[in-house]
Short mmCIF file of C-alpha atoms in Angstrom, two decimals:
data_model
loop_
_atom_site.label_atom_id
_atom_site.label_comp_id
_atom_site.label_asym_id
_atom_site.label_seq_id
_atom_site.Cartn_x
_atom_site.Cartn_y
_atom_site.Cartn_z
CA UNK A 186 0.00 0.00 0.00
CA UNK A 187 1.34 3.38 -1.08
CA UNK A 188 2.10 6.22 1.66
CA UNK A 189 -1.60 8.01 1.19
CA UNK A 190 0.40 11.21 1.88
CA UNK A 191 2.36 11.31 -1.09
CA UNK A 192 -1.24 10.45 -3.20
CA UNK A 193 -1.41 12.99 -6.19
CA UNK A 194 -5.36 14.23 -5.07
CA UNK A 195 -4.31 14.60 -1.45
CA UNK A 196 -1.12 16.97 -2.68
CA UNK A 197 -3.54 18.63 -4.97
CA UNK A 198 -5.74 19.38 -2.14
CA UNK A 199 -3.03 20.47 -0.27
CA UNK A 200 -1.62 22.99 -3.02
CA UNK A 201 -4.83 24.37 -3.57
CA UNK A 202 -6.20 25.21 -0.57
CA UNK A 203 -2.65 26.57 0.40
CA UNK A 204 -3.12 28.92 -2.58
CA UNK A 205 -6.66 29.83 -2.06
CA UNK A 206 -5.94 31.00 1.65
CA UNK A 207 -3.15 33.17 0.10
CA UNK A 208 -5.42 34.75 -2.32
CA UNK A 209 -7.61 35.80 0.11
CA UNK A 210 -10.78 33.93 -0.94
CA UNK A 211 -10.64 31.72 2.09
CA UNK A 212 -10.93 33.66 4.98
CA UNK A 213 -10.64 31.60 8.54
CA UNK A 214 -13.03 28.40 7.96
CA UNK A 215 -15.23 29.63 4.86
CA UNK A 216 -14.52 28.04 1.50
CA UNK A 217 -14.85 24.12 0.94
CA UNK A 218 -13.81 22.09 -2.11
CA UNK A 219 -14.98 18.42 -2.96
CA UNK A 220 -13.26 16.21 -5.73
CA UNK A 221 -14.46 13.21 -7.04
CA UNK A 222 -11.98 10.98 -7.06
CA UNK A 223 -10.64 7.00 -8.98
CA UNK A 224 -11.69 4.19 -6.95
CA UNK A 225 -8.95 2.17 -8.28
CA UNK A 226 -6.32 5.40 -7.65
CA UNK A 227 -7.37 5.53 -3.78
CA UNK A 228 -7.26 1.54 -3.56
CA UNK A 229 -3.38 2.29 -4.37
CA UNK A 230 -3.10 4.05 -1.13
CA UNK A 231 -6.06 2.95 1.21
CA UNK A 232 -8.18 -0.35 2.31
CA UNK A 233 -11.49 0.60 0.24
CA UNK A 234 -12.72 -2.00 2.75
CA UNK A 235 -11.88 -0.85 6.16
CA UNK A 236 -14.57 2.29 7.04
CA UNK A 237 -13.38 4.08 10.14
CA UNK A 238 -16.84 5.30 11.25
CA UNK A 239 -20.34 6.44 8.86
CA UNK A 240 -21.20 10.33 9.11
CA UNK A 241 -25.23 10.92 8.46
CA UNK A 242 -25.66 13.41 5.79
CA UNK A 243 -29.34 14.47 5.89
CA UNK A 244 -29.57 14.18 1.85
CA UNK A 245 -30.58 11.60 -0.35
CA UNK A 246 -27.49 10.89 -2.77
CA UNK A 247 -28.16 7.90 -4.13
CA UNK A 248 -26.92 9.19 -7.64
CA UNK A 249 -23.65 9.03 -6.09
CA UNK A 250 -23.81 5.63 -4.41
CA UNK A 251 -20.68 4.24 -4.28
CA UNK A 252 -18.47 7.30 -5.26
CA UNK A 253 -15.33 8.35 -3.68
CA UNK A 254 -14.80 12.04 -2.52
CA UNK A 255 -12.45 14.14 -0.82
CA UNK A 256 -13.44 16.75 1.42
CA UNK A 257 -12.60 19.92 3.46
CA UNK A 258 -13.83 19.69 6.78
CA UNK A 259 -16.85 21.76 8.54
CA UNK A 260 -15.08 24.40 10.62
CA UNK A 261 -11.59 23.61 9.39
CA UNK A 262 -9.04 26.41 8.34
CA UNK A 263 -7.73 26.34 4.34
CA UNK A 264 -4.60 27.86 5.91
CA UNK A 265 -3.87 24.56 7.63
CA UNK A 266 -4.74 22.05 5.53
CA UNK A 267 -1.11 21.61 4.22
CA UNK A 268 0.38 20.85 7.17
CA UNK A 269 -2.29 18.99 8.62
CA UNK A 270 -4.11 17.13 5.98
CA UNK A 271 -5.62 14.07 7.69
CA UNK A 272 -6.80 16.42 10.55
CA UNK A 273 -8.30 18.71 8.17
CA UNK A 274 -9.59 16.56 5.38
CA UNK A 275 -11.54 13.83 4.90
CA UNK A 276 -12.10 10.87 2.16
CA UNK A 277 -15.47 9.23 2.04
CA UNK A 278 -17.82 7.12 0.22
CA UNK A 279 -21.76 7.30 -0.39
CA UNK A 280 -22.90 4.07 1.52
CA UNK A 281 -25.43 2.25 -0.02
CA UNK A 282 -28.04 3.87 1.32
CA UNK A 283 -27.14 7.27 -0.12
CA UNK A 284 -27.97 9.29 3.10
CA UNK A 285 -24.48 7.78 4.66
CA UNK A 286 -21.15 9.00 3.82
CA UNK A 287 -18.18 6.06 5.09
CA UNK A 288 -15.11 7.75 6.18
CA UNK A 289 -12.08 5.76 4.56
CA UNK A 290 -9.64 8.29 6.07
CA UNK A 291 -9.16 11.67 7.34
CA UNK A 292 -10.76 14.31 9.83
CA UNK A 293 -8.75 12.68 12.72
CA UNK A 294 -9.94 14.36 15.12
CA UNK A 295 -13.33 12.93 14.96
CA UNK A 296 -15.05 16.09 12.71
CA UNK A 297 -16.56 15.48 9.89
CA UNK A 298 -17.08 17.06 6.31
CA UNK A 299 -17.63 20.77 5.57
CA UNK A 300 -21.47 21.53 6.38
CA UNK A 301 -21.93 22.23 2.65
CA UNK A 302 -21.36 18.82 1.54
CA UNK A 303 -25.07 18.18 0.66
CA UNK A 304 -24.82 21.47 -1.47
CA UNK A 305 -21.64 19.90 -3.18
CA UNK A 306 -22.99 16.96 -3.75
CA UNK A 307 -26.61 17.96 -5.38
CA UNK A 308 -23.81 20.45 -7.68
CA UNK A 309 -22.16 17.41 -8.50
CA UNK A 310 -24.90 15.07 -9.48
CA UNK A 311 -26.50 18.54 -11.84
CA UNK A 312 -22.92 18.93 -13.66
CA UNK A 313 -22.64 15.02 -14.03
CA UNK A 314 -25.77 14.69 -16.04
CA UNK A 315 -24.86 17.83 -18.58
CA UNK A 316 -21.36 16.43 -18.27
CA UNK A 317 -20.02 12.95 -17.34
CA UNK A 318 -16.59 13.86 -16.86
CA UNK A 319 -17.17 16.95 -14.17
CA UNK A 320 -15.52 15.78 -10.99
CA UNK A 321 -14.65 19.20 -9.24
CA UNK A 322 -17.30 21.81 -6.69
CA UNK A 323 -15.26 24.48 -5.36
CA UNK A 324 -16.62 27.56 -3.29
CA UNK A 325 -14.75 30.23 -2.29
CA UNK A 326 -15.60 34.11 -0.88
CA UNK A 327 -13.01 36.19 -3.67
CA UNK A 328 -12.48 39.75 -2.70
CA UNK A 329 -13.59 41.90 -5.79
CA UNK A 330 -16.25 39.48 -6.75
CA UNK A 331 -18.13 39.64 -3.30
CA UNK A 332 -17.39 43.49 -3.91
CA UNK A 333 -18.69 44.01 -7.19
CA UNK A 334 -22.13 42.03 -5.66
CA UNK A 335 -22.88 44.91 -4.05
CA UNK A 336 -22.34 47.45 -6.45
CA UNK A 337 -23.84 45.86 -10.16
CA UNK A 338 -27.24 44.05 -10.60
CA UNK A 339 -27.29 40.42 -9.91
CA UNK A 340 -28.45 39.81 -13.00
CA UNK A 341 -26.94 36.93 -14.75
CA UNK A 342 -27.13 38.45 -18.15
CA UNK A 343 -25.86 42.05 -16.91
CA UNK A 344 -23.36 40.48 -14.70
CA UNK A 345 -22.05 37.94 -17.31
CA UNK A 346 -22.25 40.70 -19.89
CA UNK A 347 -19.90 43.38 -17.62
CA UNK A 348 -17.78 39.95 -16.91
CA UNK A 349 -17.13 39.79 -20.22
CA UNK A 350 -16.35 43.39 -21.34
CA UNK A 351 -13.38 43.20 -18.43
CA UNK A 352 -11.14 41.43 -19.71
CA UNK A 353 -10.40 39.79 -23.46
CA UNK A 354 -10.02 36.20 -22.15
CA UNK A 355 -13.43 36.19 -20.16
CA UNK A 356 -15.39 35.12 -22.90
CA UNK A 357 -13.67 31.90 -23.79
CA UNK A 358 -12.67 30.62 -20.22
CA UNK A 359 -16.34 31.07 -19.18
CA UNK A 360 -18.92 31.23 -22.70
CA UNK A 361 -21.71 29.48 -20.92
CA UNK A 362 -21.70 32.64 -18.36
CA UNK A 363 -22.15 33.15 -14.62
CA UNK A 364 -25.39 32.08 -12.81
CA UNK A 365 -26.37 33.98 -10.10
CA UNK A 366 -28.96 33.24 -6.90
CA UNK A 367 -29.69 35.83 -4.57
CA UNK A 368 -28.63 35.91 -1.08
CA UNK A 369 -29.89 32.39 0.94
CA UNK A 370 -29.23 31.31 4.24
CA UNK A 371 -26.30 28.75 3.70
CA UNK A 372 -25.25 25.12 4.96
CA UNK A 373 -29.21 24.30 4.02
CA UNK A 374 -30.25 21.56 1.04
CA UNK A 375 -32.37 24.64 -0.16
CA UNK A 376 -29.36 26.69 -1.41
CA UNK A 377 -27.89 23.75 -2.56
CA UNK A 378 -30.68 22.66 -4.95
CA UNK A 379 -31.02 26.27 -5.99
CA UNK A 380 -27.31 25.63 -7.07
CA UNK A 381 -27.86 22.35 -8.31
CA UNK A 382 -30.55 23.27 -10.68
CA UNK A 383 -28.16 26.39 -11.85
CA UNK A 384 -25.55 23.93 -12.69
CA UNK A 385 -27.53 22.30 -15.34
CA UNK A 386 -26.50 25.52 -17.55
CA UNK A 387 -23.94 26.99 -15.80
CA UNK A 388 -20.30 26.07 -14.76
CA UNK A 389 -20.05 29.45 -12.40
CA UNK A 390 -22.60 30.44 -9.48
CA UNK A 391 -22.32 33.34 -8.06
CA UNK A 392 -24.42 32.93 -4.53
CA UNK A 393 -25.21 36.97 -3.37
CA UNK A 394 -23.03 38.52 -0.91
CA UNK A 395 -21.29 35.19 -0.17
CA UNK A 396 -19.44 34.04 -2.92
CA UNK A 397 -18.82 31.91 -6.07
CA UNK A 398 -19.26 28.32 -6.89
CA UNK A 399 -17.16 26.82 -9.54
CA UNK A 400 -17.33 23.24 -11.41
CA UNK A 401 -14.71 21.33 -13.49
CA UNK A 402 -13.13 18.08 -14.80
CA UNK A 403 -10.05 19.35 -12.78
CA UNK A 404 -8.83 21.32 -10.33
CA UNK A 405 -7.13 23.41 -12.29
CA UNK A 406 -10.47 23.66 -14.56
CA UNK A 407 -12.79 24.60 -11.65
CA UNK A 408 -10.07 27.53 -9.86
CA UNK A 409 -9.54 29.26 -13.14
CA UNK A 410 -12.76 29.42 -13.97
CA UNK A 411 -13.26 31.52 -10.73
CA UNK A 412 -9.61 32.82 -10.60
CA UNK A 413 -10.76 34.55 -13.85
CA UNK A 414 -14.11 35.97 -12.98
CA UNK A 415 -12.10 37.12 -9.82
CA UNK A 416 -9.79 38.98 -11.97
CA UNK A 417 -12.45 40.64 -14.20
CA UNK A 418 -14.46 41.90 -10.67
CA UNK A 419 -10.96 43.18 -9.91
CA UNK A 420 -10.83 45.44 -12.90
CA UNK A 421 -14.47 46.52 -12.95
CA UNK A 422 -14.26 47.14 -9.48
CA UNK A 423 -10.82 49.33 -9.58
CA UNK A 424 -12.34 51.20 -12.77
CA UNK A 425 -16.42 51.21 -11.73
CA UNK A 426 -16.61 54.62 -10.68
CA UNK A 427 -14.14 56.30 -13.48
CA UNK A 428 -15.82 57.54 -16.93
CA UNK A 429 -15.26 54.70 -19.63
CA UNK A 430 -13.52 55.63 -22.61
CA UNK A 431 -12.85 52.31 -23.98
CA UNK A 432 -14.82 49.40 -23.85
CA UNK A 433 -14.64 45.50 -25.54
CA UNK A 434 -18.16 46.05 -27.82
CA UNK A 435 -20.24 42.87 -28.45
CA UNK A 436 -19.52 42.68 -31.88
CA UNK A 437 -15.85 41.75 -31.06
CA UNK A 438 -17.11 39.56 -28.60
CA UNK A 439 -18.91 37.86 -30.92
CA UNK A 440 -15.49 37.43 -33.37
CA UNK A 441 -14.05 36.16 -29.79
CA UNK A 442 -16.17 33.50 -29.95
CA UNK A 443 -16.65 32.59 -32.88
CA UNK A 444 -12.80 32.49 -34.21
CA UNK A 445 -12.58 30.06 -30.99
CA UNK A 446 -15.43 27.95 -31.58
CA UNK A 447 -17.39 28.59 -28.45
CA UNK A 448 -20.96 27.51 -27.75
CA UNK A 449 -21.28 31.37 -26.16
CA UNK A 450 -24.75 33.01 -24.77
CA UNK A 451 -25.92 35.40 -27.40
CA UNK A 452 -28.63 35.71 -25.30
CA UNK A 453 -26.09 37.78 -22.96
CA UNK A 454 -24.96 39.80 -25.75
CA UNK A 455 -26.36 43.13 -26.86
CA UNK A 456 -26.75 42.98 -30.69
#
């Protein structure tokens, strides 16, 4: 059996969460990520047999039975998840009865997953029917984007649109656009299948005054997705209240698009 610390997804988690505590999107214990992961890669490094407790998860995830995840934990810090991974993460499988997640290793000291979880995994079973190979939820609170909430609509289309006019490469990392949900009371199954149902056409969520949800096949995929709607808030919010004098017009957009071959929202577009 390989040393589960030197596992690829458990040094990915590690890196990641490392980075996103730098960034500043994951203040003391908000933020939580969930990854899919190989049964036969975690076999490598753990007894798929050998649960160490069950942990109740008050959500029917049937869709999921059987599925391997690993988790940030409810109340745990980003910041100390690299030097403390096993205390601080978690890696569990839907039991058979889909309401049970089986710890196979992790949150030592007996905690338990992040309280959005259920949220996760409703996100997760939404992305995996529009797309089979999705296998990254990632939620975050990014400075200028939780800024620019409270300044701009939370329109999708207007928000999406101003997205887009930010910065050249906004349009082709994220064509499909950014759903948006007004402020909900979090760590409920009702924000989650609000999210859930967004997912179905969207790969970003903003949730209002909270934060961002992103989705991917990868890690990589899913932060810069939100690493570049992050950077686009960032502009429009250093430039908001300055007169415009240049602008990326929707026609250009459109020759964005198109030279790349993107399935884009028109719908979002002005023409």
């Amino acid at each position: 059996m390989k040393d589960i610390f030197t596992a690829p997804f458990v040094e990915e988690m590690r890196k990641t969460t490392a980075n996103m505590y730098r960034l500043g999107w994951d203040e003391r214990n908000g933020g939580n990520i969930s990854w899919m992961l190989d049964a036969a890669e975690v076999g490598e490094y753990l007894d798929l047999n050998r649960v160490i407790r069950t942990i109740p998860m008050g959500f029917d995830a049937s869709a999921v039975t059987g599925k391997i995840f690993i988790v940030t934990g409810t109340g745990k810090y980003f910041k100390n998840v690299d030097a403390d991974p096993e205390n601080n993460l978690g890696i569990v499988r839907i039991a058979a009865d889909g309401r049970t997640a089986e710890l196979l290793w992790g949150f030592r000291d007996g905690g338990k997953f992040t309280s959005e979880f259920p949220a996760h995994l409703m996100s997760h079973i939404a992305r995996l029917s529009v797309d089979p190979g999705n296998r990254v939820v990632m939620h975050c609170h990014p400075t200028y984007t939780l800024a620019m909430n409270y300044v701009h609509e939370l329109n999708e289309k207007k928000l999406t649109h101003t997205l887009w006019e930010m910065c050249t490469e906004c349009i082709v990392v994220f064509p499909d656009g950014v759903g948006v949900l007004p402020w909900m009371l979090c760590g409920t199954n009702a924000i989650g299948e609000a999210t859930a149902e967004k997912m179905k056409e969207f790969r970003l969520v903003v949730w209002g005054m909270h934060g961002i949800y992103g989705v991917g096949k990868t890690m990589d995929e899913a932060f810069g997705l939100i690493e570049t709607v992050e950077k686009a808030a960032q502009i429009y919010m250093l430039t908001a209240h300055l007169p415009r004098i240049n602008t990326i017009q929707d026609h250009e957009l459109v020759e964005l698009a198109e030279l790349w071959g993107l399935d884009y929202r028109k719908d979002f577009l002005n023409l």
